Amino acid sequence: MLSAMETPENERRAIEEYLRSQSGPDFVIEHVEKLTSEYVLGYQYDVWDAHTNEGRWWVITPFTNLYSQDHIKSMDIALSFHIGLMSRVTARDPIRFKEGGTKTWVLEVLRRLETASDNLDRAKEVEDVQAVGMRLRETLLTLLEKLHDLRLEMPEHVDLPQQEGNFKAWAEIYAGILAPGPSAGRLRKLLKSQSDNIWEYLGWLTHARNASTLDGRIALSATNELIETFLFAVERIKDDSTERCPVCSSYQLSRQRTEGGDWIQQCSTCGWSGPIDPPAAINSEHEAARKEPKEVEGECVTAEGFGIYLTPGQARSMLEEAAPVADEDEQPGWTNPFAFRFPEDNSLHDAHRLVFRSFNHEPSPGSELAYECDEYSCVNPKHAKEIPLPTASNWSPMLVERVISGPSYLELQVANQAKGRVSLFTKRDTLSRYGMGDASSLLERVIFISEADDKGWISLIPAARRADYKQGSAASGWIHPSHPVSGDDPCPCGSGATYDACHTQGFEIQEEAVN
């Protein structure tokens, strides 16, 4: 019988959360223990034994998945099946630079490499293979351009190549920059020799009259390896500040949140833990709105350019899937136009989240992605920021009974049996955020409001999917004061006018009704 391994509590909680995410409301976890860890082709696979009221399961990570012990009796067979399944999934992507998360500066390089791979798959004649050689050379020249963009410090007293396309000379320069000093001599030599040999091989392939698809495969594999080596070398010089455990010097540190709400740093090797500062807080919407707008980096990437962030195959599948429902008369208003289906497990993913996770990191739990650019359909992860859902307590569902419409603000009369009727204000752009045509869309709609803070601010969320991806779902508002407001007092809605000017003379009050 297998005995359980020593396991950090945060890993156990992660497995339990995964089990709950795959189950129904009556699901009960009875026992979870880690049985073994095995290393295969650079990956550590952990196998867990989970006892639940719905049976026993093998839970295997990474690419977490579960397997019924009624169907697969042997742990070794379950692990072999999981590794084989994950190998098939990851084999669809020839780029194996996944350990640190692909960096956005190299996205164009990876896109060009993927395009060369697709062209090789369709190659039928010698000319097709030769064209792949040319595309791979263009890919390496693009790598040079991106290395230039990093503005790495150039060595002194070195004559820089005059030609931007002199790949071998520039590769030697960057080999010295990325692997300086005696201790990195072997890496420096590897970068230089790889660059020289692969560039010459691609030159031969581009002009070879007897090149076969196997020659193209060799070229693609070698180019991929060279790009990976440069990417890891860049990460190596950027990762000098990696923290280590103060007890055992391990790099296996992770930031965790305790059940009491405190943040700690924990070592997975020896179990040491210590306090750490929480992640930087994100200001509430009404505070953030006062700041100057941020200038976003890079151009927007819309549906036509999804192949920059998704693989060309994923992008094609996504656009083909969207085509049947593109007719505005047939497509339901709540349909997510960025939904993408993975045939492996029939799961649905949003392209915004998929791209952000692939090229930045996994968004914080319960965080929406908002885009600081003006392009509705942009998925560029450089433009995205995380907006956590409000953590306010005592949310109340309220029915919108009446709307008073002004040019900048809406006054909503909302009600429920517990609170009675209250009035609140919100900006008119709340309508466009949720895809509402006009204020009449709010009538008879349920909205959820939080308790007001000491200044009267609340958060409100209409029961509708947002349509404006520049902002999160939660909108700010404020409760109308319960005490009388005289006509000369400043209007609580923040318009700057007096209450009389704002609500009796300046606006035509409209009680809007739904047909």
XYZ file of N, CA and C in Angstrom, residues 282-285 287-301 352 356 360 368-387 466 468-472:
144
model
N -5.825 47.434 -5.769
C -6.352 48.130 -6.933
C -7.416 49.105 -6.460
N -7.302 50.359 -6.838
C -8.246 51.370 -6.375
C -9.642 51.092 -6.882
N -10.607 51.572 -6.138
C -11.986 51.449 -6.590
C -12.183 52.296 -7.837
N -13.261 52.035 -8.557
C -13.471 52.666 -9.858
C -13.566 54.183 -9.754
N -12.214 56.143 -7.605
C -10.904 56.726 -7.332
C -10.021 56.663 -8.560
N -10.059 55.523 -9.270
C -9.212 55.364 -10.443
C -9.617 56.318 -11.556
N -10.896 56.687 -11.602
C -11.379 57.537 -12.681
C -10.778 58.929 -12.624
N -10.254 59.322 -11.453
C -9.700 60.658 -11.335
C -8.284 60.747 -11.900
N -7.634 59.609 -12.140
C -6.264 59.605 -12.627
C -6.233 59.867 -14.124
N -5.057 60.335 -14.576
C -4.883 60.550 -16.002
C -4.932 59.209 -16.716
N -5.540 59.124 -17.898
C -5.594 57.853 -18.617
C -4.202 57.371 -18.975
N -4.005 56.084 -18.881
C -2.707 55.479 -19.161
C -2.520 55.304 -20.664
N -1.323 55.628 -21.141
C -1.017 55.420 -22.557
C -0.636 53.962 -22.759
N -1.393 53.244 -23.556
C -1.163 51.809 -23.714
C 0.001 51.579 -24.653
N 0.636 50.410 -24.483
C 1.819 50.064 -25.261
C 1.436 49.153 -26.420
N 1.921 49.463 -27.599
C 1.682 48.604 -28.754
C 0.317 48.834 -29.368
N 0.123 48.261 -30.547
C -1.133 48.424 -31.269
C -2.168 47.415 -30.789
N -3.438 47.747 -31.031
C -4.511 46.807 -30.703
C -4.451 45.614 -31.652
N -4.861 44.472 -31.143
C -4.929 43.260 -31.966
C -6.359 42.760 -31.928
N -9.883 36.564 -24.418
C -9.154 37.525 -23.591
C -8.390 36.807 -22.484
N -4.277 36.281 -22.054
C -3.638 36.868 -20.868
C -2.912 35.789 -20.064
N 0.976 36.328 -19.978
C 1.298 37.041 -18.742
C 1.324 36.058 -17.582
N -11.696 40.333 -13.421
C -12.045 40.539 -14.818
C -10.884 41.240 -15.520
N -10.818 41.078 -16.837
C -9.796 41.751 -17.625
C -10.428 42.972 -18.283
N -9.861 44.131 -18.041
C -10.333 45.366 -18.652
C -9.229 45.896 -19.558
N -9.612 46.541 -20.666
C -8.652 46.974 -21.672
C -8.641 48.493 -21.741
N -7.438 49.073 -21.637
C -7.286 50.519 -21.534
C -7.189 51.199 -22.899
N -7.433 50.452 -23.958
C -7.421 51.021 -25.301
C -8.864 51.309 -25.725
N -9.015 51.821 -26.938
C -10.350 52.196 -27.421
C -10.946 51.163 -28.365
N -10.248 50.061 -28.614
C -10.717 49.066 -29.568
C -11.537 47.999 -28.842
N -12.812 47.886 -29.210
C -13.723 46.975 -28.504
C -13.237 45.536 -28.539
N -12.711 45.092 -29.682
C -12.388 43.670 -29.847
C -10.921 43.348 -29.607
N -10.179 44.244 -28.924
C -8.741 44.020 -28.709
C -8.504 42.890 -27.703
N -7.485 42.069 -27.972
C -7.075 41.026 -27.024
C -5.596 41.152 -26.672
N -4.970 42.294 -27.005
C -3.547 42.491 -26.723
C -3.327 42.459 -25.212
N -2.537 41.501 -24.676
C -2.353 41.422 -23.218
C -1.621 42.621 -22.637
N -0.897 43.387 -23.491
C -0.246 44.595 -22.988
C -1.271 45.652 -22.589
N -2.451 45.602 -23.174
C -3.477 46.602 -22.903
C -4.379 46.197 -21.732
N -4.209 45.014 -21.222
C -5.148 44.480 -20.233
C -4.693 44.764 -18.807
N -5.650 44.957 -17.945
C -5.384 45.044 -16.513
C -6.427 44.207 -15.786
N -6.073 43.748 -14.606
C -6.980 42.918 -13.811
C -7.817 43.810 -12.885
N -9.118 43.592 -12.898
C -10.022 44.304 -11.992
C -10.760 43.264 -11.156
N -21.675 42.368 -19.243
C -21.161 43.643 -19.732
C -20.855 43.554 -21.222
N -18.937 46.383 -22.546
C -17.780 47.265 -22.689
C -16.602 46.638 -21.969
N -15.611 46.144 -22.722
C -14.480 45.461 -22.118
C -13.401 46.427 -21.636
N -13.651 47.716 -21.708
C -12.699 48.659 -21.160
C -12.816 48.741 -19.649
N -13.900 48.244 -19.073
C -14.123 48.350 -17.643
C -14.694 47.034 -17.124
N -14.649 46.880 -15.798
C -15.190 45.681 -15.200
C -16.702 45.748 -15.077
